Tab-separated table of C-alpha atoms in Angstrom:
chain	number	residue	atom	x	y	z
A	8	MET	CA	-52.738	-9.671	25.962
A	9	ALA	CA	-51.331	-7.446	23.286
A	10	LYS	CA	-47.752	-7.985	22.195
A	11	LYS	CA	-45.369	-5.177	22.740
A	12	GLN	CA	-43.940	-3.972	19.452
A	13	GLU	CA	-40.232	-3.590	19.354
A	14	THR	CA	-38.931	-0.392	17.743
A	15	LYS	CA	-35.743	-0.846	15.813
A	16	THR	CA	-33.590	2.198	15.298
A	17	LYS	CA	-31.756	2.172	12.002
A	18	VAL	CA	-28.256	3.455	12.346
A	19	VAL	CA	-26.995	5.253	9.263
A	20	GLU	CA	-23.231	5.280	9.083
A	21	THR	CA	-21.627	8.421	7.680
A	22	PRO	CA	-18.902	7.509	5.246
A	23	ARG	CA	-15.471	8.429	6.569
A	24	VAL	CA	-13.686	11.142	4.584
A	25	VAL	CA	-10.018	10.497	4.174
A	26	GLU	CA	-8.108	13.759	3.915
A	27	GLN	CA	-5.602	13.871	1.113
A	28	PRO	CA	-2.182	15.206	2.178
A	29	LYS	CA	-1.408	18.612	0.756
A	30	VAL	CA	1.646	18.661	-1.433
A	31	GLU	CA	3.290	22.072	-1.708
A	32	THR	CA	4.996	22.818	-4.990
A	33	LEU	CA	8.181	24.773	-4.472
A	34	VAL	CA	8.961	27.228	-7.232
A	35	ALA	CA	12.587	28.148	-7.507
A	36	GLU	CA	12.886	31.863	-8.026
A	37	THR	CA	15.691	33.299	-10.079
A	38	PRO	CA	17.790	35.374	-7.702
A	39	LYS	CA	17.695	39.059	-8.516
A	40	LEU	CA	21.030	40.715	-8.836
A	41	LYS	CA	21.549	43.883	-6.926
A	42	ARG	CA	22.653	46.996	-8.771
A	43	LYS	CA	26.124	46.722	-7.326
A	44	GLU	CA	26.420	43.100	-8.504
A	45	LEU	CA	25.246	44.071	-11.965
A	46	SER	CA	27.930	46.713	-12.232
A	47	SER	CA	30.747	44.228	-11.646
A	48	LYS	CA	29.981	41.937	-14.580
A	49	LYS	CA	32.435	41.614	-17.459
A	50	SER	CA	31.837	40.834	-21.102
A	51	ASN	CA	33.704	38.169	-23.056
A	52	ASP	CA	36.376	40.641	-24.153
A	53	GLY	CA	37.071	41.661	-20.547
A	54	TRP	CA	35.142	44.942	-20.726
A	55	GLU	CA	33.559	45.758	-17.363
A	56	ILE	CA	29.830	46.256	-17.821
A	57	LYS	CA	28.748	49.140	-15.642
A	58	ASP	CA	27.348	52.661	-15.771
A	59	ARG	CA	29.969	55.252	-16.617
A	60	VAL	CA	30.109	59.030	-16.253
A	61	TYR	CA	32.195	61.401	-18.353
A	62	TYR	CA	33.009	65.031	-17.543
A	63	LEU	CA	34.345	67.903	-19.595
A	64	LYS	CA	37.894	68.875	-18.650
A	65	GLY	CA	38.573	72.026	-16.662
A	66	ASN	CA	35.310	71.835	-14.681
A	67	LYS	CA	33.458	73.349	-17.642
A	68	LYS	CA	29.661	73.102	-17.377
A	69	PRO	CA	27.966	74.530	-20.476
A	70	LEU	CA	24.279	73.789	-20.959
A	71	SER	CA	25.210	71.484	-23.822
A	72	ARG	CA	28.417	70.524	-25.597
A	73	MET	CA	28.557	68.188	-28.579
A	74	ILE	CA	31.683	66.240	-29.434
A	75	ARG	CA	32.400	64.470	-32.693
A	76	SER	CA	30.659	61.160	-33.305
A	77	ALA	CA	31.910	60.729	-36.910
A	78	ASN	CA	34.937	61.542	-39.079
A	79	ILE	CA	37.270	60.395	-36.306
A	80	TYR	CA	40.088	57.879	-36.566
A	81	TRP	CA	42.040	55.554	-34.303
A	82	PHE	CA	45.375	53.956	-35.148
A	83	ASP	CA	45.157	50.184	-34.840
A	84	GLU	CA	48.680	48.999	-34.019
A	85	GLU	CA	47.858	45.359	-34.740
A	86	ALA	CA	46.389	46.169	-38.150
A	87	GLY	CA	49.006	48.822	-38.853
A	88	TYR	CA	46.650	51.527	-40.143
A	89	GLU	CA	44.069	54.087	-39.028
A	90	ARG	CA	40.488	52.900	-38.712
A	91	GLU	CA	37.479	55.157	-39.062
A	92	LEU	CA	35.164	55.463	-36.076
A	93	LYS	CA	31.499	56.394	-35.956
A	94	TYR	CA	28.822	56.155	-33.285
A	95	CYS	CA	25.620	54.616	-34.678
A	96	GLU	CA	22.981	53.382	-32.243
A	97	ASN	CA	21.835	50.639	-34.657
A	98	GLN	CA	25.312	49.103	-34.964
A	99	GLN	CA	27.149	46.643	-32.735
A	100	THR	CA	30.537	48.300	-33.236
A	101	CYS	CA	32.064	51.752	-33.514
A	102	PHE	CA	34.436	50.687	-36.335
A	103	VAL	CA	33.058	51.627	-39.738
A	104	ASP	CA	34.787	48.680	-41.451
A	105	GLU	CA	32.848	46.262	-39.195
A	106	MET	CA	29.405	47.836	-39.624
A	107	LYS	CA	26.592	46.129	-41.508
A	108	GLY	CA	23.579	47.703	-43.196
A	109	ASP	CA	22.337	51.241	-42.671
A	110	GLN	CA	24.323	53.533	-40.414
A	111	ARG	CA	22.122	55.814	-38.307
A	112	LEU	CA	24.496	58.383	-36.878
A	113	ALA	CA	23.844	59.457	-33.270
A	114	HIS	CA	25.020	62.585	-31.462
A	115	ILE	CA	27.215	62.628	-28.365
A	116	ILE	CA	26.112	65.521	-26.156
A	117	PHE	CA	27.314	66.590	-22.718
A	118	ARG	CA	24.673	68.297	-20.563
A	119	ASN	CA	25.906	70.707	-17.881
A	120	GLY	CA	29.408	69.365	-18.369
A	121	ALA	CA	28.527	65.689	-17.844
A	122	LEU	CA	27.470	62.659	-19.860
A	123	HIS	CA	25.985	59.606	-18.130
A	124	VAL	CA	26.207	56.437	-20.240
A	125	THR	CA	24.247	53.433	-18.960
A	126	ARG	CA	25.728	49.949	-18.791
A	127	GLU	CA	23.716	48.817	-21.803
A	128	LYS	CA	25.510	51.237	-24.166
A	129	THR	CA	28.884	49.512	-24.201
A	130	ILE	CA	29.647	50.615	-27.783
A	131	LEU	CA	29.448	54.284	-26.810
A	132	GLN	CA	31.397	53.603	-23.614
A	133	LYS	CA	34.244	51.937	-25.517
A	134	LEU	CA	34.308	54.759	-28.048
A	135	LEU	CA	34.633	57.351	-25.277
A	136	SER	CA	36.913	55.406	-22.910
A	137	ILE	CA	39.329	53.864	-25.432
A	138	TYR	CA	39.218	55.183	-28.977
A	139	HIS	CA	37.985	58.790	-29.092
A	140	PRO	CA	40.817	61.260	-29.922
A	141	GLU	CA	39.386	63.882	-27.523
A	142	ARG	CA	39.606	61.520	-24.540
A	143	ASP	CA	41.581	63.173	-21.697
A	144	VAL	CA	41.784	66.321	-23.829
A	145	THR	CA	38.199	67.600	-24.035
A	146	PHE	CA	36.637	65.135	-21.583
A	147	HIS	CA	37.630	62.385	-19.169
A	148	GLU	CA	36.019	59.362	-17.578
A	149	TRP	CA	35.278	59.619	-13.871
A	150	LYS	CA	37.093	56.771	-12.101
A	151	PRO	CA	36.438	56.890	-8.348
A	152	GLU	CA	38.641	53.848	-7.698
A	153	ALA	CA	41.654	55.460	-9.358
A	154	LYS	CA	40.993	58.733	-7.536
A	155	ALA	CA	40.782	56.927	-4.186
A	156	ALA	CA	44.035	55.066	-4.882
A	157	SER	CA	45.762	58.332	-5.782
A	158	GLU	CA	44.490	60.019	-2.614
A	159	ILE	CA	45.722	57.085	-0.513
A	160	ASP	CA	49.187	57.396	-2.071
A	161	MET	CA	49.221	61.132	-1.331
A	162	LEU	CA	48.177	60.553	2.277
A	163	GLN	CA	50.868	57.911	2.737
A	164	VAL	CA	53.526	60.293	1.390
A	165	GLU	CA	52.243	63.021	3.723
A	166	ILE	CA	52.410	60.672	6.728
A	167	GLU	CA	55.950	59.635	5.769
A	168	ALA	CA	56.998	63.280	5.442
A	169	LEU	CA	55.489	64.243	8.806
A	170	ASN	CA	57.181	61.303	10.525
A	171	ALA	CA	60.508	62.293	8.968
A	172	ALA	CA	60.029	65.908	10.058
A	173	GLN	CA	59.196	64.817	13.600
A	174	ASN	CA	62.423	62.819	13.903
A	175	LEU	CA	64.749	65.240	12.092
A	176	ASP	CA	67.670	66.654	14.078
A	177	ILE	CA	68.036	70.411	14.402
A	178	ASP	CA	70.919	70.754	11.924
A	179	MET	CA	69.116	68.859	9.187
A	180	ALA	CA	65.893	70.736	9.939
A	181	GLU	CA	67.738	74.017	9.502
A	182	ALA	CA	69.263	72.789	6.231
A	183	VAL	CA	65.871	71.832	4.807
A	184	MET	CA	64.134	75.019	5.882
A	185	ARG	CA	66.956	77.156	4.522
A	186	VAL	CA	66.012	75.873	1.071
A	187	GLU	CA	62.437	77.026	1.712
A	188	ILE	CA	62.862	80.387	3.466
A	189	GLY	CA	66.521	81.319	2.932
A	190	SER	CA	68.703	83.117	5.435
A	191	GLY	CA	65.707	83.955	7.657
A	192	VAL	CA	66.064	80.523	9.230
A	193	SER	CA	69.069	81.817	11.226
A	194	ASN	CA	66.785	84.090	13.277
A	195	MET	CA	64.240	81.394	14.163
A	196	SER	CA	63.933	79.702	17.547
A	197	SER	CA	64.021	75.919	17.720
A	198	LYS	CA	60.258	75.736	18.259
A	199	GLU	CA	59.566	78.068	15.345
A	200	LEU	CA	61.851	75.961	13.201
A	201	LYS	CA	60.094	72.743	14.248
A	202	ARG	CA	56.656	74.239	13.583
A	203	ASP	CA	57.577	75.522	10.128
A	204	LEU	CA	59.280	72.221	9.315
A	205	LEU	CA	56.090	70.233	10.079
A	206	LEU	CA	53.953	72.695	8.118
A	207	TYR	CA	56.341	72.460	5.159
A	208	ALA	CA	56.256	68.649	5.293
A	209	LYS	CA	52.458	68.699	5.301
A	210	ARG	CA	52.184	71.322	2.545
A	211	ASN	CA	54.729	69.810	0.158
A	212	PRO	CA	55.544	66.251	1.317
A	213	GLY	CA	57.129	65.074	-1.944
A	214	LEU	CA	59.680	67.889	-2.147
A	215	PHE	CA	60.314	67.668	1.595
A	216	LEU	CA	61.269	63.982	1.349
A	217	GLU	CA	63.528	64.734	-1.630
A	218	LEU	CA	65.387	67.343	0.410
A	219	VAL	CA	65.683	65.052	3.426
A	220	ASN	CA	67.165	62.304	1.252
A	221	ASP	CA	69.467	64.716	-0.619
A	222	GLU	CA	72.951	64.165	0.750
A	223	ASN	CA	74.057	67.619	-0.416
A	224	VAL	CA	71.351	69.642	1.354
A	225	GLN	CA	73.262	69.674	4.639
A	226	LEU	CA	76.505	70.596	2.901
A	227	ARG	CA	74.746	73.477	1.109
A	228	ASN	CA	73.423	74.703	4.465
A	229	PHE	CA	76.910	74.420	5.923
A	230	GLY	CA	78.284	76.598	3.124
A	231	ILE	CA	75.513	79.199	3.510
A	232	LYS	CA	76.119	79.445	7.278
A	233	ALA	CA	79.833	79.872	6.702
A	234	THR	CA	79.101	82.683	4.238
A	235	GLU	CA	76.643	84.382	6.613
A	236	MET	CA	79.278	84.337	9.358
A	237	LYS	CA	81.810	85.719	6.843
A	238	ILE	CA	84.166	82.804	7.273
A	239	ILE	CA	84.050	82.450	3.501
A	240	LYS	CA	82.563	84.785	0.931
A	241	LEU	CA	81.022	84.570	-2.509
A	242	SER	CA	82.032	87.066	-5.169
A	243	PRO	CA	79.357	89.491	-6.465
A	244	ASP	CA	79.205	87.635	-9.792
A	245	GLN	CA	78.671	84.369	-7.813
A	246	ARG	CA	81.545	82.688	-9.644
A	247	THR	CA	84.198	82.419	-6.906
A	248	PHE	CA	84.385	81.371	-3.226
A	249	SER	CA	87.264	82.732	-1.161
A	250	TRP	CA	88.328	83.099	2.479
A	251	GLY	CA	86.641	85.973	4.216
A	252	SER	CA	89.782	87.000	6.101
A	253	ASN	CA	92.344	87.285	3.296
A	254	ASP	CA	90.366	86.896	0.031
A	255	ARG	CA	92.380	83.816	-0.914
A	256	LYS	CA	90.437	81.888	-3.547
A	257	LEU	CA	88.999	78.534	-2.529
A	258	MET	CA	87.191	77.413	-5.672
A	259	ASN	CA	85.599	78.537	-8.926
A	260	VAL	CA	81.905	77.827	-9.508
A	261	PRO	CA	81.389	75.874	-12.751
A	262	PHE	CA	79.326	77.614	-15.377
A	263	ASP	CA	75.532	77.204	-15.129
A	264	GLU	CA	75.651	75.662	-11.624
A	265	HIS	CA	74.147	76.984	-8.405
A	266	PRO	CA	77.068	78.290	-6.305
A	267	TYR	CA	76.131	76.491	-3.092
A	268	SER	CA	75.383	73.236	-4.901
A	269	ALA	CA	78.834	73.472	-6.482
A	270	LEU	CA	80.362	74.246	-3.083
A	271	ALA	CA	78.613	71.217	-1.534
A	272	ALA	CA	80.054	68.962	-4.252
A	273	TRP	CA	83.502	70.520	-3.764
A	274	PHE	CA	83.412	69.765	-0.033
A	275	LYS	CA	83.487	66.059	-0.983
A	276	THR	CA	86.832	66.356	-2.757
A	277	ASP	CA	90.160	65.857	-0.980
A	278	GLU	CA	90.927	69.585	-0.986
A	279	GLY	CA	87.371	70.462	-0.044
A	280	MET	CA	87.324	68.081	2.943
A	281	GLU	CA	90.278	69.885	4.478
A	282	ILE	CA	88.585	73.263	4.040
A	283	TYR	CA	85.345	71.790	5.447
A	284	SER	CA	87.138	70.682	8.626
A	285	ASN	CA	88.742	74.109	8.966
A	286	ILE	CA	85.394	75.908	8.571
A	287	GLU	CA	83.691	73.484	10.985
A	288	LYS	CA	86.183	74.356	13.721
A	289	ARG	CA	85.545	78.071	13.225
A	290	LEU	CA	81.764	77.604	13.294
A	291	ASN	CA	81.946	75.700	16.584
A	292	ASN	CA	84.163	78.278	18.280
């Protein structure tokens, strides 16, 4: 009987592959400064590094206008003498006594009334913004921050003037407007007076506030009203005030003074206060 052959199956083991962990290398990137951040940097001497724009004065816009870049001088108070200035693109200063080597003179040209100087050209910027003798005469630097601050101040004064006009009593309102429009204020209604007062405060807030705070403005108005009602009268040469009823002299107007300003000051004297009370009684009757 034949023997049964046994078949052996050879098992081949596949070697196990061990995966290596991936290590990510982080690269630190240098943060990029935005344009606005770049413009706020300052140099060691405190100069703000930013783009600057210069305009010709008087809104002039010629196709091109060249200003001097040499043969100009600036008085150095610390040194005690004038120093020559020159704009050379190959130099690190605009002072001739600090320059080294060749001096390649460059032109300074405004195009259509403007000159844009990039932040990298600090030498030219300093020459134009600080040292150039034609600064604020032929050209000026555009400063939006200063303009905004000035506009804010103007708006605040206007608001203050309008608030003062809104709260002004009728007598003071009449006194202020009499300075502006003269005797015509006597024929205005209260609403017309209020309207014109607010418009005047808006149109000329600085002068309006000066008049409101002027202690004599009401006294001047008082004197003008008394003259209009012929309680007192002013001589044709505007040198003498007298009673309207009997021509008795009240006061002489000092030379080179406005008659009603002089009268307002006189009302503050002992004699003037008595006359003021007398006139006040007649006005109220």
